[in-house]
Amino acid sequence: GAVVSQHPSRVICKSGTSVKIECRSLDFQATTMFWYRQFPKQSLMLMATSNEGSKATYEQGVEKDKFLINHASLTLSTLTVTSAHPEDSSFYICSGREGDRGNEQYFGPGTRLTVT
Amino acid sequence: GQNIDQPTEMTATEGAIVQINCTYQTSGFNGLFWYQQHAGEAPTFLSYNVLDGLEEKGRFSSFLSRSKGYSYLLLKELQMKDSASYLCAVSYQLTFGKGTKLSVIP
């Protein structure tokens, strides 16, 4: 199956700083990448969808100036949480979808962000 | 908008069969997915239904009725390792239900 990696797996940062999370598709070209957030005991919430070379499409309620998404290549997308606050502490998961594989999305292992 | 409902928790016995139901209301539909998620880990793909009927894959089967907005995931010969959350997700951009936490007991 297709593999997606995320880095870092865990990160702790201080309030007010920025954190970048990388999402890579290792053995396929992800024409579309998705970023999700999951709070404890809750389901995954889609934050944004990005297509390679295009601006990301953000879901309602997600601040695009706070959560910067870059999808510069078919194998890499990054999510930068700017001016992080403790309420941004969450589990961030990316997924990638290859155009000719239909709708199946392949998930990364997730990044646990803790803002102190 | 989209609304997806699943039971919050279920408990079943090792070796038994369990059915997890999912009902949905969506403005558009392009398939229904089931994912398994262990605590602290990312979801892993289990099944995909786009047409009505039953899809079988080993110990796991998934059923879809588009007219009823209904799906279920059937797990047979339950094993302890099947204890996890099971997420129902619909449409082109996956919108997830809240998940069903399944506990398998000896």
Tab-separated table of C-alpha atoms in Angstrom:
chain	number	residue	atom	x	y	z
A	1	GLY	CA	0.000	0.000	0.000
A	2	ALA	CA	0.939	3.645	-0.355
A	3	VAL	CA	2.924	5.241	2.457
A	4	VAL	CA	2.669	8.721	3.890
A	5	SER	CA	5.116	10.016	6.461
A	6	GLN	CA	4.855	12.951	8.809
A	7	HIS	CA	7.557	14.821	10.647
A	8	PRO	CA	7.831	15.426	13.498
A	9	SER	CA	5.763	12.779	15.236
A	10	ARG	CA	5.649	14.848	18.414
A	11	VAL	CA	6.461	18.484	19.060
A	12	ILE	CA	6.236	20.735	22.071
A	13	CYS	CA	6.418	24.459	21.550
A	14	LYS	CA	5.890	27.601	23.540
A	15	SER	CA	2.863	29.800	23.107
A	16	GLY	CA	3.419	32.424	20.442
A	17	THR	CA	5.913	30.457	18.398
A	18	SER	CA	5.360	28.760	15.027
A	19	VAL	CA	5.592	25.087	14.212
A	20	LYS	CA	5.956	23.424	10.834
A	21	ILE	CA	4.706	19.904	10.148
A	22	GLU	CA	5.788	18.044	7.029
A	23	CYS	CA	3.749	15.464	5.176
A	24	ARG	CA	5.396	13.328	2.501
A	25	SER	CA	4.038	10.706	0.151
A	26	LEU	CA	6.868	8.217	-0.130
A	27	ASP	CA	5.855	5.938	-2.986
A	28	PHE	CA	3.161	7.782	-4.874
A	29	GLN	CA	2.408	11.227	-6.177
A	30	ALA	CA	-0.205	12.915	-4.032
A	31	THR	CA	-2.034	15.280	-6.325
A	32	THR	CA	-4.253	16.187	-3.401
A	33	MET	CA	-3.336	16.346	0.252
A	34	PHE	CA	-5.640	16.813	3.198
A	35	TRP	CA	-4.958	18.098	6.681
A	36	TYR	CA	-7.041	16.953	9.618
A	37	ARG	CA	-7.104	17.805	13.296
A	38	GLN	CA	-8.301	15.507	16.026
A	39	PHE	CA	-8.933	16.533	19.609
A	40	PRO	CA	-9.036	13.866	22.327
A	41	LYS	CA	-11.986	11.516	22.057
A	42	GLN	CA	-13.293	13.364	19.024
A	43	SER	CA	-13.387	12.506	15.362
A	44	LEU	CA	-11.102	13.806	12.661
A	45	MET	CA	-12.013	17.249	11.431
A	46	LEU	CA	-10.920	18.286	7.960
A	47	MET	CA	-9.002	21.544	8.097
A	48	ALA	CA	-8.014	22.082	4.507
A	49	THR	CA	-7.481	20.496	1.128
A	50	SER	CA	-4.531	21.324	-1.064
A	51	ASN	CA	-3.722	20.500	-4.649
A	52	GLU	CA	-0.145	20.609	-5.824
A	53	GLY	CA	0.760	24.080	-6.989
A	54	SER	CA	-2.514	25.656	-5.893
A	55	LYS	CA	-3.697	27.531	-2.850
A	56	ALA	CA	-5.291	25.419	-0.178
A	57	THR	CA	-9.041	25.362	0.339
A	58	TYR	CA	-9.884	25.815	4.000
A	59	GLU	CA	-12.924	24.481	5.804
A	60	GLN	CA	-15.267	26.885	7.487
A	61	GLY	CA	-13.932	28.084	10.803
A	62	VAL	CA	-10.285	27.322	10.026
A	63	GLU	CA	-8.124	30.438	9.917
A	64	LYS	CA	-6.000	30.384	6.792
A	65	ASP	CA	-3.603	32.994	8.166
A	66	LYS	CA	-2.976	30.895	11.228
A	67	PHE	CA	-2.670	27.516	9.550
A	68	LEU	CA	-0.444	28.011	6.538
A	69	ILE	CA	-0.461	25.167	4.057
A	70	ASN	CA	2.011	24.715	1.248
A	71	HIS	CA	1.832	21.937	-1.340
A	72	ALA	CA	4.826	22.782	-3.475
A	73	SER	CA	5.424	19.331	-4.935
A	74	LEU	CA	3.552	16.100	-5.582
A	75	THR	CA	5.241	14.472	-2.616
A	76	LEU	CA	5.372	17.193	0.018
A	77	SER	CA	2.891	19.352	1.854
A	78	THR	CA	3.573	21.415	4.935
A	79	LEU	CA	1.316	22.816	7.627
A	80	THR	CA	2.650	25.719	9.669
A	81	VAL	CA	0.821	26.634	12.845
A	82	THR	CA	1.656	30.276	13.412
A	83	SER	CA	1.544	32.039	16.766
A	84	ALA	CA	0.527	28.811	18.438
A	85	HIS	CA	-1.759	28.864	21.465
A	86	PRO	CA	-2.460	26.105	23.983
A	87	GLU	CA	-5.846	25.517	22.355
A	88	ASP	CA	-4.000	24.519	19.170
A	89	SER	CA	-2.673	21.482	21.000
A	90	SER	CA	-4.036	18.552	19.052
A	91	PHE	CA	-3.255	15.569	16.860
A	92	TYR	CA	-2.651	16.723	13.293
A	93	ILE	CA	-2.963	14.135	10.533
A	94	CYS	CA	-2.328	14.502	6.835
A	95	SER	CA	-3.443	12.263	4.020
A	96	GLY	CA	-2.639	12.047	0.366
A	97	ARG	CA	-4.608	10.936	-2.630
A	98	GLU	CA	-3.188	9.930	-5.974
A	99	GLY	CA	-5.223	10.917	-8.979
A	100	ASP	CA	-5.510	7.536	-10.670
A	101	ARG	CA	-6.233	5.575	-7.483
A	102	GLY	CA	-9.729	6.878	-7.151
A	103	ASN	CA	-10.877	8.183	-3.857
A	104	GLU	CA	-8.750	6.278	-1.409
A	105	GLN	CA	-6.717	8.477	0.895
A	106	TYR	CA	-3.563	7.299	2.591
A	107	PHE	CA	-2.984	8.700	6.033
A	108	GLY	CA	0.226	9.736	7.688
A	109	PRO	CA	0.979	8.603	11.241
A	110	GLY	CA	0.033	11.973	12.711
A	111	THR	CA	1.826	14.685	14.660
A	112	ARG	CA	1.063	15.337	18.308
A	113	LEU	CA	1.400	19.071	18.971
A	114	THR	CA	1.529	20.391	22.510
A	115	VAL	CA	1.647	24.135	23.059
A	116	THR	CA	2.745	25.220	26.527
B	1	GLY	CA	-24.205	19.994	4.952
B	2	GLN	CA	-23.314	16.557	6.163
B	3	ASN	CA	-24.463	14.600	9.171
B	4	ILE	CA	-23.039	11.211	10.059
B	5	ASP	CA	-24.227	9.129	12.987
B	6	GLN	CA	-22.604	6.113	14.584
B	7	PRO	CA	-23.000	4.520	18.009
B	8	THR	CA	-20.463	5.895	20.437
B	9	GLU	CA	-19.373	2.642	22.018
B	10	MET	CA	-19.895	-1.091	21.602
B	11	THR	CA	-18.623	-4.137	23.423
B	12	ALA	CA	-18.351	-7.621	21.977
B	13	THR	CA	-16.806	-10.951	22.897
B	14	GLU	CA	-13.716	-12.452	21.341
B	15	GLY	CA	-14.680	-14.809	18.519
B	16	ALA	CA	-18.103	-13.237	18.048
B	17	ILE	CA	-19.547	-11.111	15.243
B	18	VAL	CA	-20.287	-7.411	15.631
B	19	GLN	CA	-22.097	-4.976	13.351
B	20	ILE	CA	-21.370	-1.261	13.521
B	21	ASN	CA	-23.996	0.919	11.892
B	22	CYS	CA	-23.605	4.277	10.245
B	23	THR	CA	-26.322	6.568	8.929
B	24	TYR	CA	-25.605	9.650	6.922
B	25	GLN	CA	-27.226	12.663	5.360
B	26	THR	CA	-25.145	14.453	2.783
B	27	SER	CA	-25.648	17.045	0.111
B	28	GLY	CA	-23.474	14.993	-2.230
B	29	PHE	CA	-22.223	11.439	-2.182
B	30	ASN	CA	-19.181	9.900	-3.767
B	31	GLY	CA	-18.649	6.816	-1.678
B	32	LEU	CA	-18.522	5.659	1.924
B	33	PHE	CA	-15.390	4.584	3.730
B	34	TRP	CA	-14.687	2.694	6.898
B	35	TYR	CA	-11.479	3.285	8.790
B	36	GLN	CA	-9.991	1.712	11.885
B	37	GLN	CA	-8.143	3.908	14.341
B	38	HIS	CA	-6.204	2.745	17.356
B	39	ALA	CA	-5.693	5.283	20.119
B	40	GLY	CA	-3.002	7.817	19.286
B	41	GLU	CA	-2.558	6.535	15.757
B	42	ALA	CA	-3.755	7.606	12.335
B	43	PRO	CA	-6.716	5.863	10.712
B	44	THR	CA	-6.138	2.877	8.484
B	45	PHE	CA	-8.353	2.072	5.527
B	46	LEU	CA	-10.752	-0.865	5.846
B	47	SER	CA	-13.300	-0.617	3.059
B	48	TYR	CA	-14.938	1.521	0.428
B	49	ASN	CA	-18.488	1.253	-0.929
B	50	VAL	CA	-19.799	3.342	-3.767
B	51	LEU	CA	-22.559	1.017	-5.007
B	52	ASP	CA	-25.312	-0.647	-2.983
B	53	GLY	CA	-24.538	-4.024	-1.571
B	54	LEU	CA	-22.029	-5.951	0.432
B	55	GLU	CA	-18.269	-5.806	0.031
B	56	GLU	CA	-16.381	-8.611	1.736
B	57	LYS	CA	-12.720	-8.527	2.630
B	58	GLY	CA	-11.585	-11.315	4.895
B	59	ARG	CA	-13.035	-10.925	8.383
B	60	PHE	CA	-14.443	-7.514	7.497
B	61	SER	CA	-17.499	-6.757	5.364
B	62	SER	CA	-19.187	-3.471	4.623
B	63	PHE	CA	-22.688	-2.855	3.357
B	64	LEU	CA	-24.188	0.212	1.734
B	65	SER	CA	-27.726	1.328	0.940
B	66	ARG	CA	-27.641	4.698	-0.739
B	67	SER	CA	-31.412	5.109	-0.779
B	68	LYS	CA	-31.524	4.678	2.988
B	69	GLY	CA	-28.346	6.599	3.736
B	70	TYR	CA	-27.133	3.600	5.671
B	71	SER	CA	-24.027	1.506	5.963
B	72	TYR	CA	-22.689	-1.079	8.332
B	73	LEU	CA	-19.335	-2.654	9.034
B	74	LEU	CA	-19.403	-6.304	9.996
B	75	LEU	CA	-16.495	-7.816	11.871
B	76	LYS	CA	-16.346	-11.597	12.188
B	77	GLU	CA	-14.257	-13.836	14.431
B	78	LEU	CA	-13.410	-10.914	16.647
B	79	GLN	CA	-9.900	-10.710	18.019
B	80	MET	CA	-8.596	-8.660	20.911
B	81	LYS	CA	-6.577	-6.549	18.480
B	82	ASP	CA	-9.842	-5.408	16.877
B	83	SER	CA	-10.425	-3.178	19.902
B	84	ALA	CA	-10.262	0.275	18.300
B	85	SER	CA	-12.401	3.094	17.042
B	86	TYR	CA	-14.165	2.554	13.745
B	87	LEU	CA	-14.846	5.623	11.683
B	88	CYS	CA	-17.453	5.980	8.981
B	89	ALA	CA	-16.627	8.674	6.408
B	90	VAL	CA	-18.476	9.899	3.338
B	91	SER	CA	-18.089	11.878	0.183
B	92	TYR	CA	-15.270	13.161	-1.946
B	93	GLN	CA	-13.509	14.952	0.849
B	94	LEU	CA	-13.794	12.641	3.751
B	95	THR	CA	-16.172	13.867	6.413
B	96	PHE	CA	-15.844	11.590	9.383
B	97	GLY	CA	-18.430	10.427	11.848
B	98	LYS	CA	-17.497	10.613	15.526
B	99	GLY	CA	-16.429	7.007	15.486
B	100	THR	CA	-17.505	3.906	17.354
B	101	LYS	CA	-15.191	2.695	20.075
B	102	LEU	CA	-15.263	-1.102	20.010
B	103	SER	CA	-14.039	-3.047	23.004
B	104	VAL	CA	-13.429	-6.744	22.530
B	105	ILE	CA	-13.525	-8.727	25.759
B	106	PRO	CA	-12.356	-12.301	26.400
